[in-house]
Coordinates of C-alpha atoms in Angstrom, one line a residue:
X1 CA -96.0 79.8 -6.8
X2 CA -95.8 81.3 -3.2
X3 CA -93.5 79.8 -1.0
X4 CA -94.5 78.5 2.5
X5 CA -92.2 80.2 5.1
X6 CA -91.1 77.9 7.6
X7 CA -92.5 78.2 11.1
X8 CA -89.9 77.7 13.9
X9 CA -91.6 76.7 17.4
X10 CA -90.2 78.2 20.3
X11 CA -92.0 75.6 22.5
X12 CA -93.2 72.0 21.5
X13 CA -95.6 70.4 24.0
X14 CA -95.7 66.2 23.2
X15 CA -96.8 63.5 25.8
X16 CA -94.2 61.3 27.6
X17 CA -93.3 57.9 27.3
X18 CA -91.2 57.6 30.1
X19 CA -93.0 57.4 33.7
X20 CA -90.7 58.1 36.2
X21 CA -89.7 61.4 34.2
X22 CA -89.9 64.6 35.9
X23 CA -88.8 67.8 34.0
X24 CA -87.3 70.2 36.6
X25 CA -86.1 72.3 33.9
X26 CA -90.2 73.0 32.8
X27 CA -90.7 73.1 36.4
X28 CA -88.3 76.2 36.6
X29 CA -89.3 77.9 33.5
X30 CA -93.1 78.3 35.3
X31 CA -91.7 79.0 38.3
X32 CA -93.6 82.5 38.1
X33 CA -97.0 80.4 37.7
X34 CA -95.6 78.7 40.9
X35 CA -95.2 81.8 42.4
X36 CA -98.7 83.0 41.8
X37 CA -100.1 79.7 42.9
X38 CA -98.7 79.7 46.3
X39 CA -99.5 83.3 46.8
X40 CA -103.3 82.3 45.5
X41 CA -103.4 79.5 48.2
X42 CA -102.1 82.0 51.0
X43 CA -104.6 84.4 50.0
X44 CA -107.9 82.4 49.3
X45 CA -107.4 80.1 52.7
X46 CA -108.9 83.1 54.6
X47 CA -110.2 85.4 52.6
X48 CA -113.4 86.8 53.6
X49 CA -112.7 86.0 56.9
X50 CA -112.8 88.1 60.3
X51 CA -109.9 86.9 61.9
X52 CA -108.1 86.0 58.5
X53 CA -104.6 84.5 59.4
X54 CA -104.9 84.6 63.3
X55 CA -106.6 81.1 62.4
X56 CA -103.3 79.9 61.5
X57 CA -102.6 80.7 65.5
X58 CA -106.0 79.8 66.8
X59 CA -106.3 76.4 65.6
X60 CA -103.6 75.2 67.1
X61 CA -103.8 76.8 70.5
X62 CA -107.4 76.0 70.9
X63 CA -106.3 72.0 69.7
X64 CA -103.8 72.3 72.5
X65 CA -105.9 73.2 75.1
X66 CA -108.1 70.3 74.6
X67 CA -105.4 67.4 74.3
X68 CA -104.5 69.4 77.8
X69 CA -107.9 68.7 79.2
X70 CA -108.4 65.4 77.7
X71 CA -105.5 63.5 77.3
X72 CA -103.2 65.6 79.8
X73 CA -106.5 66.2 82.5
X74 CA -108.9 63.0 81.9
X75 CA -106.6 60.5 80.3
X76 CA -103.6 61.6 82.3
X77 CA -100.7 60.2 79.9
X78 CA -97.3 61.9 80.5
X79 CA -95.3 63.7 78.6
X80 CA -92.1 62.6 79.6
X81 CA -91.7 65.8 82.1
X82 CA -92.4 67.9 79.1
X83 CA -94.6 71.2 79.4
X84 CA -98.3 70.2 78.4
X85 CA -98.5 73.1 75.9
X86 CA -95.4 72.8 74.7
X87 CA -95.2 69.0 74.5
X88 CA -98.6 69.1 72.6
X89 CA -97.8 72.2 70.3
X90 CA -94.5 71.0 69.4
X91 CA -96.2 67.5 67.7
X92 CA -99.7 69.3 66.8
X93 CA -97.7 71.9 64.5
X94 CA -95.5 68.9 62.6
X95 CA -98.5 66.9 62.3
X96 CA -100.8 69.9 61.1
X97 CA -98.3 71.0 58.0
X98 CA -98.0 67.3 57.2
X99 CA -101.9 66.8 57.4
X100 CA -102.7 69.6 55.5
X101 CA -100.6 69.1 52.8
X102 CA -102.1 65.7 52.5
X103 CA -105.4 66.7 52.5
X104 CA -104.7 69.5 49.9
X105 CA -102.7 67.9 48.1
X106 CA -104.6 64.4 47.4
X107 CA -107.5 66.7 45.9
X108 CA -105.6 67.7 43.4
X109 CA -106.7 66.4 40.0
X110 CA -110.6 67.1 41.6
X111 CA -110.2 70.3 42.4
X112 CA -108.7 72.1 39.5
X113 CA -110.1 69.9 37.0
X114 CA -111.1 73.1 35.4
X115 CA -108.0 75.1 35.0
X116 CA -106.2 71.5 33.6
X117 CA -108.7 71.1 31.0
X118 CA -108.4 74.7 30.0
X119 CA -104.7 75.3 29.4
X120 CA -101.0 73.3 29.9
X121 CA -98.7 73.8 32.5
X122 CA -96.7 71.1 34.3
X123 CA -99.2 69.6 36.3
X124 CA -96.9 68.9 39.2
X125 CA -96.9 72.6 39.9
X126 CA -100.2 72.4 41.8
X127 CA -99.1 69.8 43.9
X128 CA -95.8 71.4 45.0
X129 CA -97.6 75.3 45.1
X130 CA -100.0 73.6 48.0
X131 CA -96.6 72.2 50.1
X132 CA -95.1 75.7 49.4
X133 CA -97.7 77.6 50.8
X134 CA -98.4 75.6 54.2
X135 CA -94.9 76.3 54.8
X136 CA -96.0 79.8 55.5
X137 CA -98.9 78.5 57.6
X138 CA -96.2 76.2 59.1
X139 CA -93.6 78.9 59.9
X140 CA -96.7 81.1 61.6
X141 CA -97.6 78.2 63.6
X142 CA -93.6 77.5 64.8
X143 CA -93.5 81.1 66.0
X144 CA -96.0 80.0 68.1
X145 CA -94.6 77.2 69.5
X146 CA -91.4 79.1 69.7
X147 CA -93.1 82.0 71.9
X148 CA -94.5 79.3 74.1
X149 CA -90.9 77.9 74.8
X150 CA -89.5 81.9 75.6
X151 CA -92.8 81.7 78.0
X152 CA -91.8 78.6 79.7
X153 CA -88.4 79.5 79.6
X154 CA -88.3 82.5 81.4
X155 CA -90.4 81.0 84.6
X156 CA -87.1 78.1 84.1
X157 CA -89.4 75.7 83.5
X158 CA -88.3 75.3 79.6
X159 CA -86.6 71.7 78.6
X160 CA -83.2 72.7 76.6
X161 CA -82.9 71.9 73.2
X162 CA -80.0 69.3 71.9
X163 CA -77.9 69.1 68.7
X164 CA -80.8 66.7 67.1
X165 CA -82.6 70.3 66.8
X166 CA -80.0 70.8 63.8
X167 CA -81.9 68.2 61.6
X168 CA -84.8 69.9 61.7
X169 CA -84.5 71.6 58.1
X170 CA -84.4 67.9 56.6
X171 CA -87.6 66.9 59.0
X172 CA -89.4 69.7 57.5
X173 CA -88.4 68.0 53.8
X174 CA -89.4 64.6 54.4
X175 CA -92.8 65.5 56.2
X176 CA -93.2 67.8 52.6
X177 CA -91.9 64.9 50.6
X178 CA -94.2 62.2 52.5
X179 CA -97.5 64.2 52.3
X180 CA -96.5 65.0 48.4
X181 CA -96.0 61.1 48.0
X182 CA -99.1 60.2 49.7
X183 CA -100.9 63.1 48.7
X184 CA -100.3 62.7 44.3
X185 CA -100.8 58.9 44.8
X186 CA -104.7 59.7 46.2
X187 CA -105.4 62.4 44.0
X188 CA -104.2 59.9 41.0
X189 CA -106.8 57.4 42.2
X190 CA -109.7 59.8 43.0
X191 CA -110.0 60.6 39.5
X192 CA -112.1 57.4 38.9
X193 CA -112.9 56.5 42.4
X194 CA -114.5 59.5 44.0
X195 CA -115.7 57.7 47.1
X196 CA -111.5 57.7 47.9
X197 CA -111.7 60.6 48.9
X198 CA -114.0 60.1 52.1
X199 CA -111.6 57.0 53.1
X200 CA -108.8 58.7 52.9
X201 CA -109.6 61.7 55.2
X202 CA -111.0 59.1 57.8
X203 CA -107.8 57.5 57.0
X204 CA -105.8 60.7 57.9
X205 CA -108.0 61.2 61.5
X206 CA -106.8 57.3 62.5
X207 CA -103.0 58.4 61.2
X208 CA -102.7 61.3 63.5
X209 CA -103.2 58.5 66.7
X210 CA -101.1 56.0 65.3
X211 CA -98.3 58.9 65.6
X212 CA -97.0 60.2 68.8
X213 CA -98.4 63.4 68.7
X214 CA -100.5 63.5 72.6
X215 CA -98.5 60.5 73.9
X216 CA -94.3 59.9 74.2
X217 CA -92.7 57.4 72.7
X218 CA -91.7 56.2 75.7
X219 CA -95.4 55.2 77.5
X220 CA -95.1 52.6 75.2
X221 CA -91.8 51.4 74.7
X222 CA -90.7 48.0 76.2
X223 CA -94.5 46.4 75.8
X224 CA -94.3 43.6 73.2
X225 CA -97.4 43.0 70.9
X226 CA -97.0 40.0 68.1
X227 CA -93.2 39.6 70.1
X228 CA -91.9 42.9 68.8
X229 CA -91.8 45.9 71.1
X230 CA -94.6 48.2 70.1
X231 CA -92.2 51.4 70.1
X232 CA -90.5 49.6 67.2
X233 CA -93.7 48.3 65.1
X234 CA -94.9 52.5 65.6
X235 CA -91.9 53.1 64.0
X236 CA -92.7 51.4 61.0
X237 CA -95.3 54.7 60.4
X238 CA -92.9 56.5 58.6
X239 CA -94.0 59.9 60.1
X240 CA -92.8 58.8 64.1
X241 CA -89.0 58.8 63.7
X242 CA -89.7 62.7 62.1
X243 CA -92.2 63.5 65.4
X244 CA -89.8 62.0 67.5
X245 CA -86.5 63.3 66.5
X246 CA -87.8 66.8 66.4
X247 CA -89.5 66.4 69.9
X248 CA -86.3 65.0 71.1
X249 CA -84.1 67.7 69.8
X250 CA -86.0 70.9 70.7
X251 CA -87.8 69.2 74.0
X252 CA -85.0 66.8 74.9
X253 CA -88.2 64.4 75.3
X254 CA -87.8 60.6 75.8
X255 CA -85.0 59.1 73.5
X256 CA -83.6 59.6 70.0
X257 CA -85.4 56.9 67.9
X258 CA -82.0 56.3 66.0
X259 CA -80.5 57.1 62.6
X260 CA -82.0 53.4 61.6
X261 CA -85.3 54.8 61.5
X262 CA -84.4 58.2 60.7
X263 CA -83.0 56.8 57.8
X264 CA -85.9 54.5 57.3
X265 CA -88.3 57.4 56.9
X266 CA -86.1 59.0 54.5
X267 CA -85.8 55.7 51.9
X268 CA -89.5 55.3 52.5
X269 CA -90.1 59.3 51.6
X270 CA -87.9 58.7 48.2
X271 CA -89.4 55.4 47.7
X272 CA -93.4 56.6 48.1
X273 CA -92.4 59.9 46.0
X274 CA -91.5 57.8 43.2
X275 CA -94.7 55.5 43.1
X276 CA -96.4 58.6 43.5
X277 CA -94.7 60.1 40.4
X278 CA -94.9 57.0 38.7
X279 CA -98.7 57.1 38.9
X280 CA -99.5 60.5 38.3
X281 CA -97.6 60.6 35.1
X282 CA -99.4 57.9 34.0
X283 CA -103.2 59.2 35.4
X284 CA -102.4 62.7 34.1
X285 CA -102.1 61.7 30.1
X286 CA -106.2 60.9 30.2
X287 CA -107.7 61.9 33.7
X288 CA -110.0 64.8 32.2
X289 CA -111.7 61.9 30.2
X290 CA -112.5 60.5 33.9
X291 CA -112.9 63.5 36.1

């Protein structure tokens, strides 16, 4: 009688009982899949294009010019003594990363529906390849703003920068970690409700004014609505005390918002990442049954 030689499995794939679980070790052992995602993402955004990346520089610069005609021109709100293009840019390239990893990011389980249903690979990786790669679009667009400051610096019209500036690697994290949050949490839901999706990116347009990205802090600050001072109940967007902190820092623009809301965004960030986790652990087990 033939024995039956035992088969040892290298890898065993199982679902999870436990929600909140997030396996960085998997995470790192696709990091190569990673890899090619983001590189994919960079490479598809444009491809077939004329001007292929240069849209990275003329989105912004062409966005600019019209909060300069409209809100700097028409609506004539200050900007706290600020440069128009550099008061605009500085807020417009934060806001842009953040908006378009939200975007991306809450079409997730939609948009590769095909590839999930095909083969497994930690599904978080598709999530966290689209934040990767806007950093690149990010880091294009900061040149920008950066050669803009050289510009106005040279004519000695250029604001000078402060020690805030040296929290701007953890802004850049909790805008990532807030759009990821926000961004898994929507996808999660779109899987069953498709009509989300519309919501959410009128949602996103309404955000973007509720955020002091064309107007300081300060035009608004010491007005009291519901007896709290507005300033304070815009703070309670999760996204301001980021805008602001990095305005202040490289600008010097109106006043640092305080390491109570600074701190406030970053419990909020932790807080919405794991609901968002939470969630998309538990939509991920049976969404290509919905999808």
């Amino acid at each position: 009688m033939a024995q039956t030689k035992e088969e040892d499995w290298s890898i065993v794939i199982k679902p999870r009982n436990d929600l909140f679980e997030v396996n960085l070790k998997e995470i790192w052992e696709y990091r190569d899949l990673l890899t090619l995602f983001v590189k994919r993402t960079i490479t598809v955004a444009y491809k077939q294009t004329i001007l292929g990346p240069l849209w990275w520089l003329i989105q912004p610069a062409i966005t600019v010019i019209m909060y300069m005609v409209v809100f700097g021109g028409i609506a004539r709100i200050p900007t706290d003594g600020i440069p128009q293009p550099l008061f605009y840019l500085g807020g417009v390239c934060l806001w842009q990363y953040f908006s378009s990893c939200l975007s991306s990011t809450a079409n997730t389980f939609v948009a590769h529906s095909g590839i999930f249903g095909k083969v497994y690979f930690p599904r978080l990786i598709m999530p966290l390849a689209t934040v990767i790669s806007n950093l690149v679009r990010f880091g294009i667009q900061l040149g920008l703003f950066i050669a803009v400051y050289i510009y106005f610096a040279i004519k000695g019209l250029a604001p000078s920068p402060n020690w805030y500036l040296l929290l701007f690697p953890l802004l850049v994290v909790m805008m990532a970690g807030l759009a990821l949050g926000f961004g898994i949490i929507v996808s999660s839901m779109t899987t069953k409700y498709r009509d989300l999706q519309i919501l959410f990116s009128f949602i996103v347009s309404l955000w973007m004014y509720a955020t002091p990205i064309v107007y300081p802090l300060s035009t608004v600050a010491g007005k009291q609505r519901w007896g709290y001072d507005v300033a304070d109940l815009m703070c309670l967007n999760p996204v301001t005390p980021i805008i602001e902190t990095f305005k202040h820092g490289a600008l010097g623009a109106g006043e640092f918002v305080g390491w109570g809301w600074l701190a406030y965004s970053f419990v909020f960030m932790v807080i919405i990442l794991a609901i968002g986790i939470l969630i998309f652990n538990r939509v991920q087990k049976s969404f290509m049954d919905t999808v």
